[in-house]
PDB file of C-alpha atoms and ligand atoms in Angstrom:
ATOM      1  CA  UNK A   1     111.644  18.789 -95.405  1.00  0.00           C
ATOM      2  CA  UNK A   2     108.060  18.026 -95.028  1.00  0.00           C
ATOM      3  CA  UNK A   3     105.583  16.859 -98.111  1.00  0.00           C
ATOM      4  CA  UNK A   4     102.071  18.103 -97.634  1.00  0.00           C
ATOM      5  CA  UNK A   5      99.766  15.523 -98.945  1.00  0.00           C
ATOM      6  CA  UNK A   6      96.019  16.224 -99.280  1.00  0.00           C
ATOM      7  CA  UNK A   7      94.164  13.886 -97.041  1.00  0.00           C
ATOM      8  CA  UNK A   8      91.135  13.582 -95.092  1.00  0.00           C
ATOM      9  CA  UNK A   9      90.840  13.450 -91.613  1.00  0.00           C
ATOM     10  CA  UNK A  10      88.290  12.093 -89.094  1.00  0.00           C
ATOM     11  CA  UNK A  11      85.962  13.887 -86.720  1.00  0.00           C
ATOM     12  CA  UNK A  12      86.850  13.874 -82.925  1.00  0.00           C
ATOM     13  CA  UNK A  13      85.086  13.669 -79.549  1.00  0.00           C
ATOM     14  CA  UNK A  14      86.083  12.756 -76.124  1.00  0.00           C
ATOM     15  CA  UNK A  15      86.769   9.311 -75.267  1.00  0.00           C
ATOM     16  CA  UNK A  16      85.483   9.797 -71.712  1.00  0.00           C
ATOM     17  CA  UNK A  17      83.336  12.110 -69.711  1.00  0.00           C
ATOM     18  CA  UNK A  18      85.015  14.774 -67.461  1.00  0.00           C
ATOM     19  CA  UNK A  19      83.722  17.439 -64.689  1.00  0.00           C
ATOM     20  CA  UNK A  20      84.893  20.490 -63.327  1.00  0.00           C
ATOM     21  CA  UNK A  21      83.437  22.957 -60.867  1.00  0.00           C
ATOM     22  CA  UNK A  22      84.284  26.738 -61.007  1.00  0.00           C
ATOM     23  CA  UNK A  23      82.602  30.102 -60.166  1.00  0.00           C
ATOM     24  CA  UNK A  24      80.929  32.246 -63.158  1.00  0.00           C
ATOM     25  CA  UNK A  25      82.738  35.658 -63.631  1.00  0.00           C
ATOM     26  CA  UNK A  26      79.485  37.627 -63.981  1.00  0.00           C
ATOM     27  CA  UNK A  27      77.028  35.689 -61.756  1.00  0.00           C
ATOM     28  CA  UNK A  28      79.834  35.057 -59.196  1.00  0.00           C
ATOM     29  CA  UNK A  29      77.843  31.639 -58.712  1.00  0.00           C
ATOM     30  CA  UNK A  30      79.697  28.067 -58.468  1.00  0.00           C
ATOM     31  CA  UNK A  31      78.823  26.041 -61.500  1.00  0.00           C
ATOM     32  CA  UNK A  32      79.273  22.331 -62.273  1.00  0.00           C
ATOM     33  CA  UNK A  33      80.342  21.471 -65.821  1.00  0.00           C
ATOM     34  CA  UNK A  34      80.524  18.269 -67.715  1.00  0.00           C
ATOM     35  CA  UNK A  35      82.341  17.534 -70.973  1.00  0.00           C
ATOM     36  CA  UNK A  36      80.876  14.327 -72.684  1.00  0.00           C
ATOM     37  CA  UNK A  37      81.266  12.463 -75.912  1.00  0.00           C
ATOM     38  CA  UNK A  38      78.603  13.305 -78.707  1.00  0.00           C
ATOM     39  CA  UNK A  39      77.914  11.706 -82.213  1.00  0.00           C
ATOM     40  CA  UNK A  40      79.225  12.686 -85.354  1.00  0.00           C
ATOM     41  CA  UNK A  41      78.178  15.675 -86.948  1.00  0.00           C
ATOM     42  CA  UNK A  42      76.555  17.072 -83.835  1.00  0.00           C
ATOM     43  CA  UNK A  43      79.115  19.730 -83.039  1.00  0.00           C
ATOM     44  CA  UNK A  44      79.409  21.816 -79.686  1.00  0.00           C
ATOM     45  CA  UNK A  45      76.087  21.276 -77.814  1.00  0.00           C
ATOM     46  CA  UNK A  46      75.238  23.119 -74.536  1.00  0.00           C
ATOM     47  CA  UNK A  47      72.753  21.347 -72.455  1.00  0.00           C
ATOM     48  CA  UNK A  48      71.217  23.457 -69.180  1.00  0.00           C
ATOM     49  CA  UNK A  49      70.600  20.363 -66.465  1.00  0.00           C
ATOM     50  CA  UNK A  50      68.563  23.187 -64.472  1.00  0.00           C
ATOM     51  CA  UNK A  51      66.291  23.288 -67.469  1.00  0.00           C
ATOM     52  CA  UNK A  52      63.466  20.834 -68.468  1.00  0.00           C
ATOM     53  CA  UNK A  53      63.164  19.144 -72.182  1.00  0.00           C
ATOM     54  CA  UNK A  54      64.275  20.572 -75.278  1.00  0.00           C
ATOM     55  CA  UNK A  55      64.497  24.118 -73.915  1.00  0.00           C
ATOM     56  CA  UNK A  56      67.680  22.990 -72.137  1.00  0.00           C
ATOM     57  CA  UNK A  57      69.630  22.369 -75.375  1.00  0.00           C
ATOM     58  CA  UNK A  58      71.862  25.527 -77.027  1.00  0.00           C
ATOM     59  CA  UNK A  59      73.857  24.878 -80.178  1.00  0.00           C
ATOM     60  CA  UNK A  60      77.288  26.850 -80.096  1.00  0.00           C
ATOM     61  CA  UNK A  61      76.726  28.408 -83.529  1.00  0.00           C
ATOM     62  CA  UNK A  62      77.504  31.900 -84.903  1.00  0.00           C
ATOM     63  CA  UNK A  63      73.634  32.371 -85.250  1.00  0.00           C
ATOM     64  CA  UNK A  64      72.618  31.437 -81.763  1.00  0.00           C
ATOM     65  CA  UNK A  65      74.719  34.181 -80.409  1.00  0.00           C
ATOM     66  CA  UNK A  66      72.751  36.884 -78.781  1.00  0.00           C
ATOM     67  CA  UNK A  67      74.959  38.973 -76.593  1.00  0.00           C
ATOM     68  CA  UNK A  68      78.604  39.857 -77.061  1.00  0.00           C
ATOM     69  CA  UNK A  69      78.966  43.093 -74.697  1.00  0.00           C
ATOM     70  CA  UNK A  70      81.148  41.584 -71.955  1.00  0.00           C
ATOM     71  CA  UNK A  71      81.517  37.961 -73.288  1.00  0.00           C
ATOM     72  CA  UNK A  72      80.018  35.871 -75.874  1.00  0.00           C
ATOM     73  CA  UNK A  73      76.526  34.498 -74.930  1.00  0.00           C
ATOM     74  CA  UNK A  74      74.609  32.231 -76.914  1.00  0.00           C
ATOM     75  CA  UNK A  75      70.647  31.672 -76.547  1.00  0.00           C
ATOM     76  CA  UNK A  76      68.116  29.120 -78.000  1.00  0.00           C
ATOM     77  CA  UNK A  77      64.413  29.947 -79.278  1.00  0.00           C
ATOM     78  CA  UNK A  78      63.130  29.475 -75.800  1.00  0.00           C
ATOM     79  CA  UNK A  79      64.948  32.345 -74.155  1.00  0.00           C
ATOM     80  CA  UNK A  80      67.523  29.896 -72.262  1.00  0.00           C
ATOM     81  CA  UNK A  81      71.120  31.255 -72.157  1.00  0.00           C
ATOM     82  CA  UNK A  82      74.761  30.228 -71.451  1.00  0.00           C
ATOM     83  CA  UNK A  83      77.296  33.140 -71.185  1.00  0.00           C
ATOM     84  CA  UNK A  84      81.113  33.191 -71.269  1.00  0.00           C
ATOM     85  CA  UNK A  85      81.487  30.407 -73.970  1.00  0.00           C
ATOM     86  CA  UNK A  86      84.516  31.878 -75.722  1.00  0.00           C
ATOM     87  CA  UNK A  87      87.324  30.242 -73.616  1.00  0.00           C
ATOM     88  CA  UNK A  88      86.012  26.999 -73.783  1.00  0.00           C
ATOM     89  CA  UNK A  89      85.326  27.202 -77.423  1.00  0.00           C
ATOM     90  CA  UNK A  90      88.896  28.132 -78.035  1.00  0.00           C
ATOM     91  CA  UNK A  91      90.043  25.159 -76.170  1.00  0.00           C
ATOM     92  CA  UNK A  92      87.823  22.962 -78.096  1.00  0.00           C
ATOM     93  CA  UNK A  93      88.970  24.277 -81.198  1.00  0.00           C
ATOM     94  CA  UNK A  94      92.715  24.184 -80.446  1.00  0.00           C
ATOM     95  CA  UNK A  95      92.650  20.764 -79.103  1.00  0.00           C
ATOM     96  CA  UNK A  96      90.758  19.542 -82.306  1.00  0.00           C
ATOM     97  CA  UNK A  97      87.495  18.619 -80.663  1.00  0.00           C
ATOM     98  CA  UNK A  98      84.583  18.192 -83.260  1.00  0.00           C
ATOM     99  CA  UNK A  99      81.738  16.966 -81.247  1.00  0.00           C
ATOM    100  CA  UNK A 100      81.018  17.452 -77.563  1.00  0.00           C
ATOM    101  CA  UNK A 101      78.128  17.625 -75.107  1.00  0.00           C
ATOM    102  CA  UNK A 102      78.713  20.235 -72.598  1.00  0.00           C
ATOM    103  CA  UNK A 103      76.201  19.986 -69.348  1.00  0.00           C
ATOM    104  CA  UNK A 104      75.781  22.915 -66.984  1.00  0.00           C
ATOM    105  CA  UNK A 105      73.798  23.574 -64.166  1.00  0.00           C
ATOM    106  CA  UNK A 106      73.687  27.351 -64.242  1.00  0.00           C
ATOM    107  CA  UNK A 107      73.689  29.856 -67.014  1.00  0.00           C
ATOM    108  CA  UNK A 108      77.514  30.658 -67.169  1.00  0.00           C
ATOM    109  CA  UNK A 109      80.632  28.567 -68.109  1.00  0.00           C
ATOM    110  CA  UNK A 110      83.123  28.424 -65.155  1.00  0.00           C
ATOM    111  CA  UNK A 111      85.845  31.184 -65.866  1.00  0.00           C
ATOM    112  CA  UNK A 112      88.477  28.965 -64.490  1.00  0.00           C
ATOM    113  CA  UNK A 113      91.660  30.997 -64.566  1.00  0.00           C
ATOM    114  CA  UNK A 114      90.494  33.483 -67.112  1.00  0.00           C
ATOM    115  CA  UNK A 115      92.459  31.286 -69.983  1.00  0.00           C
ATOM    116  CA  UNK A 116      91.825  28.226 -71.928  1.00  0.00           C
ATOM    117  CA  UNK A 117      94.458  25.998 -70.054  1.00  0.00           C
ATOM    118  CA  UNK A 118      92.109  24.530 -67.581  1.00  0.00           C
ATOM    119  CA  UNK A 119      90.009  23.274 -70.505  1.00  0.00           C
ATOM    120  CA  UNK A 120      92.859  22.030 -72.333  1.00  0.00           C
ATOM    121  CA  UNK A 121      93.958  20.151 -69.514  1.00  0.00           C
ATOM    122  CA  UNK A 122      90.302  18.705 -68.974  1.00  0.00           C
ATOM    123  CA  UNK A 123      90.191  17.797 -72.916  1.00  0.00           C
ATOM    124  CA  UNK A 124      93.714  15.744 -72.309  1.00  0.00           C
ATOM    125  CA  UNK A 125      92.439  14.224 -69.160  1.00  0.00           C
ATOM    126  CA  UNK A 126      89.201  13.081 -71.149  1.00  0.00           C
ATOM    127  CA  UNK A 127      91.532  12.061 -74.090  1.00  0.00           C
ATOM    128  CA  UNK A 128      90.188  12.101 -77.781  1.00  0.00           C
ATOM    129  CA  UNK A 129      88.687   9.348 -80.070  1.00  0.00           C
ATOM    130  CA  UNK A 130      88.303   9.403 -83.922  1.00  0.00           C
ATOM    131  CA  UNK A 131      84.757   9.044 -85.312  1.00  0.00           C
ATOM    132  CA  UNK A 132      83.632   7.236 -88.530  1.00  0.00           C
ATOM    133  CA  UNK A 133      83.000  10.590 -90.111  1.00  0.00           C
ATOM    134  CA  UNK A 134      85.195  12.744 -92.180  1.00  0.00           C
ATOM    135  CA  UNK A 135      85.996  16.023 -90.847  1.00  0.00           C
ATOM    136  CA  UNK A 136      84.542  18.956 -92.847  1.00  0.00           C
ATOM    137  CA  UNK A 137      86.255  22.402 -93.141  1.00  0.00           C
ATOM    138  CA  UNK A 138      85.231  25.791 -93.992  1.00  0.00           C
ATOM    139  CA  UNK A 139      87.866  26.804 -96.717  1.00  0.00           C
ATOM    140  CA  UNK A 140      88.033  30.527 -97.383  1.00  0.00           C
ATOM    141  CA  UNK A 141      88.001  31.289-101.273  1.00  0.00           C
ATOM    142  CA  UNK A 142      88.096  35.470-101.177  1.00  0.00           C
ATOM    143  CA  UNK A 143      88.915  37.938 -98.790  1.00  0.00           C
ATOM    144  CA  UNK A 144      86.158  39.366 -96.433  1.00  0.00           C
ATOM    145  CA  UNK A 145      86.668  42.095 -93.928  1.00  0.00           C
ATOM    146  CA  UNK A 146      84.398  43.995 -91.514  1.00  0.00           C
ATOM    147  CA  UNK A 147      85.248  47.068 -89.653  1.00  0.00           C
ATOM    148  CA  UNK A 148      84.186  49.516 -87.043  1.00  0.00           C
ATOM    149  CA  UNK A 149      85.901  52.459 -86.050  1.00  0.00           C
ATOM    150  CA  UNK A 150      89.784  51.672 -85.887  1.00  0.00           C
ATOM    151  CA  UNK A 151      89.050  47.902 -85.506  1.00  0.00           C
ATOM    152  CA  UNK A 152      88.874  45.389 -88.332  1.00  0.00           C
ATOM    153  CA  UNK A 153      88.677  41.742 -88.688  1.00  0.00           C
ATOM    154  CA  UNK A 154      89.445  40.151 -91.935  1.00  0.00           C
ATOM    155  CA  UNK A 155      89.749  36.300 -93.357  1.00  0.00           C
ATOM    156  CA  UNK A 156      91.422  35.701 -96.578  1.00  0.00           C
ATOM    157  CA  UNK A 157      92.391  32.343 -98.323  1.00  0.00           C
ATOM    158  CA  UNK A 158      95.392  30.430 -97.293  1.00  0.00           C
ATOM    159  CA  UNK A 159      96.673  26.709 -97.162  1.00  0.00           C
ATOM    160  CA  UNK A 160      96.647  26.853 -93.251  1.00  0.00           C
ATOM    161  CA  UNK A 161      94.982  28.029 -90.158  1.00  0.00           C
ATOM    162  CA  UNK A 162      96.630  31.147 -89.141  1.00  0.00           C
ATOM    163  CA  UNK A 163      95.689  33.861 -86.789  1.00  0.00           C
ATOM    164  CA  UNK A 164      97.246  37.115 -86.373  1.00  0.00           C
ATOM    165  CA  UNK A 165      96.430  40.107 -83.797  1.00  0.00           C
ATOM    166  CA  UNK A 166      97.197  43.511 -83.368  1.00  0.00           C
ATOM    167  CA  UNK A 167      96.249  45.695 -80.436  1.00  0.00           C
ATOM    168  CA  UNK A 168      97.084  49.543 -79.673  1.00  0.00           C
ATOM    169  CA  UNK A 169      96.370  50.504 -76.248  1.00  0.00           C
ATOM    170  CA  UNK A 170      97.106  54.014 -74.883  1.00  0.00           C
ATOM    171  CA  UNK A 171      97.889  52.299 -71.647  1.00  0.00           C
ATOM    172  CA  UNK A 172     101.595  52.058 -71.873  1.00  0.00           C
ATOM    173  CA  UNK A 173     102.041  48.761 -70.007  1.00  0.00           C
ATOM    174  CA  UNK A 174     100.065  46.932 -72.961  1.00  0.00           C
ATOM    175  CA  UNK A 175     100.667  49.570 -75.548  1.00  0.00           C
ATOM    176  CA  UNK A 176     101.348  48.143 -79.198  1.00  0.00           C
ATOM    177  CA  UNK A 177     101.649  44.554 -79.541  1.00  0.00           C
ATOM    178  CA  UNK A 178     101.159  41.861 -82.298  1.00  0.00           C
ATOM    179  CA  UNK A 179     101.190  38.252 -82.783  1.00  0.00           C
ATOM    180  CA  UNK A 180     101.137  35.642 -85.536  1.00  0.00           C
ATOM    181  CA  UNK A 181     100.170  31.629 -85.064  1.00  0.00           C
ATOM    182  CA  UNK A 182     100.220  29.097 -87.492  1.00  0.00           C
ATOM    183  CA  UNK A 183      97.684  26.697 -85.709  1.00  0.00           C
ATOM    184  CA  UNK A 184      99.439  23.237 -85.560  1.00  0.00           C
ATOM    185  CA  UNK A 185     101.490  21.223 -83.809  1.00  0.00           C
ATOM    186  CA  UNK A 186     100.467  22.113 -80.345  1.00  0.00           C
ATOM    187  CA  UNK A 187     100.708  25.849 -81.196  1.00  0.00           C
ATOM    188  CA  UNK A 188      97.349  26.813 -79.256  1.00  0.00           C
ATOM    189  CA  UNK A 189      98.310  24.886 -76.059  1.00  0.00           C
ATOM    190  CA  UNK A 190     101.871  25.867 -76.175  1.00  0.00           C
ATOM    191  CA  UNK A 191     101.580  29.535 -77.065  1.00  0.00           C
ATOM    192  CA  UNK A 192      98.180  30.740 -76.592  1.00  0.00           C
ATOM    193  CA  UNK A 193      95.764  28.891 -74.017  1.00  0.00           C
ATOM    194  CA  UNK A 194      97.467  30.079 -70.800  1.00  0.00           C
ATOM    195  CA  UNK A 195      96.918  33.609 -71.765  1.00  0.00           C
ATOM    196  CA  UNK A 196      94.406  35.456 -69.524  1.00  0.00           C
ATOM    197  CA  UNK A 197      91.792  37.939 -69.930  1.00  0.00           C
ATOM    198  CA  UNK A 198      92.145  41.105 -68.656  1.00  0.00           C
ATOM    199  CA  UNK A 199      91.118  44.392 -67.307  1.00  0.00           C
ATOM    200  CA  UNK A 200      91.431  47.566 -65.617  1.00  0.00           C
ATOM    201  CA  UNK A 201      90.715  47.864 -61.840  1.00  0.00           C
ATOM    202  CA  UNK A 202      88.675  51.029 -62.285  1.00  0.00           C
ATOM    203  CA  UNK A 203      86.318  48.887 -64.901  1.00  0.00           C
ATOM    204  CA  UNK A 204      86.112  45.986 -62.292  1.00  0.00           C
ATOM    205  CA  UNK A 205      84.874  48.418 -59.908  1.00  0.00           C
ATOM    206  CA  UNK A 206      82.397  49.847 -62.117  1.00  0.00           C
ATOM    207  CA  UNK A 207      81.299  46.608 -63.292  1.00  0.00           C
ATOM    208  CA  UNK A 208      80.875  45.103 -59.928  1.00  0.00           C
ATOM    209  CA  UNK A 209      78.787  48.319 -58.675  1.00  0.00           C
ATOM    210  CA  UNK A 210      76.410  47.367 -61.954  1.00  0.00           C
ATOM    211  CA  UNK A 211      76.286  43.836 -60.648  1.00  0.00           C
ATOM    212  CA  UNK A 212      78.392  42.438 -63.379  1.00  0.00           C
ATOM    213  CA  UNK A 213      81.810  40.609 -62.752  1.00  0.00           C
ATOM    214  CA  UNK A 214      80.533  39.618 -59.300  1.00  0.00           C
ATOM    215  CA  UNK A 215      83.304  36.463 -59.803  1.00  0.00           C
ATOM    216  CA  UNK A 216      86.034  38.809 -61.086  1.00  0.00           C
ATOM    217  CA  UNK A 217      89.220  38.725 -59.266  1.00  0.00           C
ATOM    218  CA  UNK A 218      93.081  38.481 -59.637  1.00  0.00           C
ATOM    219  CA  UNK A 219      92.361  34.621 -59.744  1.00  0.00           C
ATOM    220  CA  UNK A 220      90.763  34.606 -63.257  1.00  0.00           C
ATOM    221  CA  UNK A 221      92.064  38.023 -64.857  1.00  0.00           C
ATOM    222  CA  UNK A 222      95.255  39.986 -65.402  1.00  0.00           C
ATOM    223  CA  UNK A 223      94.023  43.390 -63.531  1.00  0.00           C
ATOM    224  CA  UNK A 224      95.933  46.328 -64.090  1.00  0.00           C
ATOM    225  CA  UNK A 225      95.620  49.597 -62.033  1.00  0.00           C
ATOM    226  CA  UNK A 226      97.172  52.448 -64.494  1.00  0.00           C
ATOM    227  CA  UNK A 227     100.228  50.547 -65.913  1.00  0.00           C
ATOM    228  CA  UNK A 228     100.943  48.327 -62.797  1.00  0.00           C
ATOM    229  CA  UNK A 229      99.811  44.642 -63.153  1.00  0.00           C
ATOM    230  CA  UNK A 230      98.197  43.806 -59.867  1.00  0.00           C
ATOM    231  CA  UNK A 231      98.840  39.894 -59.750  1.00  0.00           C
ATOM    232  CA  UNK A 232     101.650  38.897 -58.052  1.00  0.00           C
ATOM    233  CA  UNK A 233     102.781  36.340 -60.248  1.00  0.00           C
ATOM    234  CA  UNK A 234     102.868  38.736 -62.994  1.00  0.00           C
ATOM    235  CA  UNK A 235     102.359  37.919 -66.814  1.00  0.00           C
ATOM    236  CA  UNK A 236     102.458  34.396 -68.152  1.00  0.00           C
ATOM    237  CA  UNK A 237     103.978  35.967 -71.581  1.00  0.00           C
ATOM    238  CA  UNK A 238     105.411  39.562 -72.252  1.00  0.00           C
ATOM    239  CA  UNK A 239     102.720  39.927 -74.904  1.00  0.00           C
ATOM    240  CA  UNK A 240      99.853  38.158 -72.754  1.00  0.00           C
ATOM    241  CA  UNK A 241      97.196  40.899 -73.750  1.00  0.00           C
ATOM    242  CA  UNK A 242      97.689  40.245 -77.428  1.00  0.00           C
ATOM    243  CA  UNK A 243      97.739  36.640 -77.041  1.00  0.00           C
ATOM    244  CA  UNK A 244      94.250  36.594 -75.215  1.00  0.00           C
ATOM    245  CA  UNK A 245      92.885  38.480 -78.044  1.00  0.00           C
ATOM    246  CA  UNK A 246      93.920  35.851 -80.438  1.00  0.00           C
ATOM    247  CA  UNK A 247      92.477  32.922 -78.107  1.00  0.00           C
ATOM    248  CA  UNK A 248      89.314  34.747 -78.027  1.00  0.00           C
ATOM    249  CA  UNK A 249      89.293  34.975 -81.756  1.00  0.00           C
ATOM    250  CA  UNK A 250      90.000  31.292 -82.111  1.00  0.00           C
ATOM    251  CA  UNK A 251      87.111  30.744 -80.083  1.00  0.00           C
ATOM    252  CA  UNK A 252      84.722  33.207 -81.873  1.00  0.00           C
ATOM    253  CA  UNK A 253      85.679  31.684 -85.366  1.00  0.00           C
ATOM    254  CA  UNK A 254      84.910  28.259 -83.980  1.00  0.00           C
ATOM    255  CA  UNK A 255      81.228  29.223 -83.907  1.00  0.00           C
ATOM    256  CA  UNK A 256      81.292  28.817 -87.600  1.00  0.00           C
ATOM    257  CA  UNK A 257      80.568  25.243 -87.124  1.00  0.00           C
ATOM    258  CA  UNK A 258      83.664  24.157 -88.702  1.00  0.00           C
ATOM    259  CA  UNK A 259      87.540  24.506 -88.621  1.00  0.00           C
ATOM    260  CA  UNK A 260      88.342  27.452 -90.701  1.00  0.00           C
ATOM    261  CA  UNK A 261      91.256  26.713 -93.609  1.00  0.00           C
ATOM    262  CA  UNK A 262      92.512  30.624 -93.962  1.00  0.00           C
ATOM    263  CA  UNK A 263      93.928  33.488 -92.539  1.00  0.00           C
ATOM    264  CA  UNK A 264      92.604  35.551 -89.787  1.00  0.00           C
ATOM    265  CA  UNK A 265      93.472  38.918 -89.141  1.00  0.00           C
ATOM    266  CA  UNK A 266      92.466  41.101 -86.298  1.00  0.00           C
ATOM    267  CA  UNK A 267      93.164  44.584 -85.498  1.00  0.00           C
ATOM    268  CA  UNK A 268      91.787  45.677 -82.432  1.00  0.00           C
ATOM    269  CA  UNK A 269      88.974  43.464 -82.644  1.00  0.00           C
ATOM    270  CA  UNK A 270      86.443  41.855 -80.494  1.00  0.00           C
ATOM    271  CA  UNK A 271      83.845  39.228 -79.910  1.00  0.00           C
ATOM    272  CA  UNK A 272      81.348  41.325 -81.529  1.00  0.00           C
ATOM    273  CA  UNK A 273      83.347  42.199 -84.762  1.00  0.00           C
ATOM    274  CA  UNK A 274      84.583  38.519 -85.024  1.00  0.00           C
ATOM    275  CA  UNK A 275      80.975  37.400 -84.988  1.00  0.00           C
ATOM    276  CA  UNK A 276      79.919  40.131 -87.730  1.00  0.00           C
ATOM    277  CA  UNK A 277      82.949  38.678 -89.810  1.00  0.00           C
ATOM    278  CA  UNK A 278      81.489  35.206 -89.558  1.00  0.00           C
ATOM    279  CA  UNK A 279      78.119  36.463 -90.588  1.00  0.00           C
ATOM    280  CA  UNK A 280      79.346  38.295 -93.574  1.00  0.00           C
ATOM    281  CA  UNK A 281      81.684  35.173 -94.348  1.00  0.00           C
ATOM    282  CA  UNK A 282      78.684  32.491 -94.323  1.00  0.00           C
ATOM    283  CA  UNK A 283      76.303  34.956 -96.281  1.00  0.00           C
ATOM    284  CA  UNK A 284      78.604  35.259 -99.381  1.00  0.00           C
ATOM    285  CA  UNK A 285      78.428  31.871-100.725  1.00  0.00           C
ATOM    286  CA  UNK A 286      81.525  32.497-103.072  1.00  0.00           C
ATOM    287  CA  UNK A 287      83.656  33.383-100.365  1.00  0.00           C
ATOM    288  CA  UNK A 288      83.937  29.842 -98.869  1.00  0.00           C
ATOM    289  CA  UNK A 289      83.297  26.058 -99.625  1.00  0.00           C
ATOM    290  CA  UNK A 290      83.081  22.954 -97.299  1.00  0.00           C
ATOM    291  CA  UNK A 291      85.950  20.624 -97.878  1.00  0.00           C
ATOM    292  CA  UNK A 292      87.208  17.356 -96.500  1.00  0.00           C
ATOM    293  CA  UNK A 293      90.758  18.026 -97.696  1.00  0.00           C
ATOM    294  CA  UNK A 294      92.643  18.964 -94.559  1.00  0.00           C
ATOM    295  CA  UNK A 295      95.740  20.960 -94.213  1.00  0.00           C
ATOM    296  CA  UNK A 296      97.266  18.642 -91.837  1.00  0.00           C
ATOM    297  CA  UNK A 297      96.836  15.371 -90.130  1.00  0.00           C
ATOM    298  CA  UNK A 298      94.207  15.876 -87.440  1.00  0.00           C
ATOM    299  CA  UNK A 299      96.727  14.958 -84.594  1.00  0.00           C
ATOM    300  CA  UNK A 300      98.858  18.158 -85.593  1.00  0.00           C
ATOM    301  CA  UNK A 301      96.081  20.556 -85.102  1.00  0.00           C
ATOM    302  CA  UNK A 302      95.675  19.640 -81.287  1.00  0.00           C
ATOM    303  CA  UNK A 303      97.907  19.696 -78.506  1.00  0.00           C
ATOM    304  CA  UNK A 304     101.483  18.037 -78.478  1.00  0.00           C
ATOM    305  CA  UNK A 305      99.849  15.414 -76.083  1.00  0.00           C
ATOM    306  CA  UNK A 306      98.013  13.376 -78.939  1.00  0.00           C
ATOM    307  CA  UNK A 307      99.953  10.664 -80.370  1.00  0.00           C
ATOM    308  CA  UNK A 308     100.185  10.691 -84.180  1.00  0.00           C
ATOM    309  CA  UNK A 309      96.877   9.259 -85.675  1.00  0.00           C
ATOM    310  CA  UNK A 310      96.745   7.128 -88.514  1.00  0.00           C
ATOM    311  CA  UNK A 311      96.215   9.136 -91.787  1.00  0.00           C
ATOM    312  CA  UNK A 312      93.463   8.506 -94.328  1.00  0.00           C
ATOM    313  CA  UNK A 313      94.687   7.422 -97.550  1.00  0.00           C
ATOM    314  CA  UNK A 314      95.682  10.693 -99.619  1.00  0.00           C
ATOM    315  CA  UNK A 315      93.179  11.314-102.096  1.00  0.00           C
ATOM    316  CA  UNK A 316      94.154  10.873-105.625  1.00  0.00           C
ATOM    317  CA  UNK A 317      93.170  12.918-108.627  1.00  0.00           C
TER     318      UNK A 317
HETATM  319 ZN1   ZN B   1      88.588  36.398 -73.214  1.00  0.00          ZN
END
């Protein structure tokens, strides 16, 4: 039996810098990206190396989100943007990275394989280091829910970080799927991170004719034609579609600026509704509080890769 002890955990950043190169799914252009260590309490900051001065910096926060139509785009007060941040944000959340500087020489995060797995791999290669500042969590104190049509997104109190999701597509290959995860002990890496984004061939052709999804291909998405999966290798999980929706939600929620202690439930939700949920939550001061009391040891939040860290002394009442 496991004994839960309230304890503080410490913020983490990367031990080393690491780089990758990939194509932007919408621009179709090659982007070079570096993930670098960052100071405690600095959060997730994007920097465009092709832009000069302060205008290059774009903090990844729920209130810098400017566009949610095809992907999550953030923008600073100078109008400088970075698009398609969601799968990287999910990897940072799932791996327990609090502070990181992300440098890019273009306006879009590389899509890689359409999942978070390549980013988790990069983070593991860079390794993590604890910093001399306690991690703060956003603890949910009462239920907050937003809806639009048949879609709802809800955060409610809970002792852990759990994500559950439900989708219902007319397309029989997807159909009705649901999943629920407790985000600890490598759950994100093992059960969620490899789930790819998905789309329909007809939509992809339409998007390309509109000048979007120029980099979209079978290399970075599950593509369906009717009920057939066109990717030769098939699916990575039987319910890969709903797992990807959970992955998206984990990335979207990380824009709150701190890990959330509570239960997320999404029903047919997407980036826009998840962001609306964060606005509703954070605008209601009775619905949440900041706490340094962690639900788990930090190492249990990240991938299975990291060795158990020395826990801080339990807080005694
Ligand atoms: Zn996605």
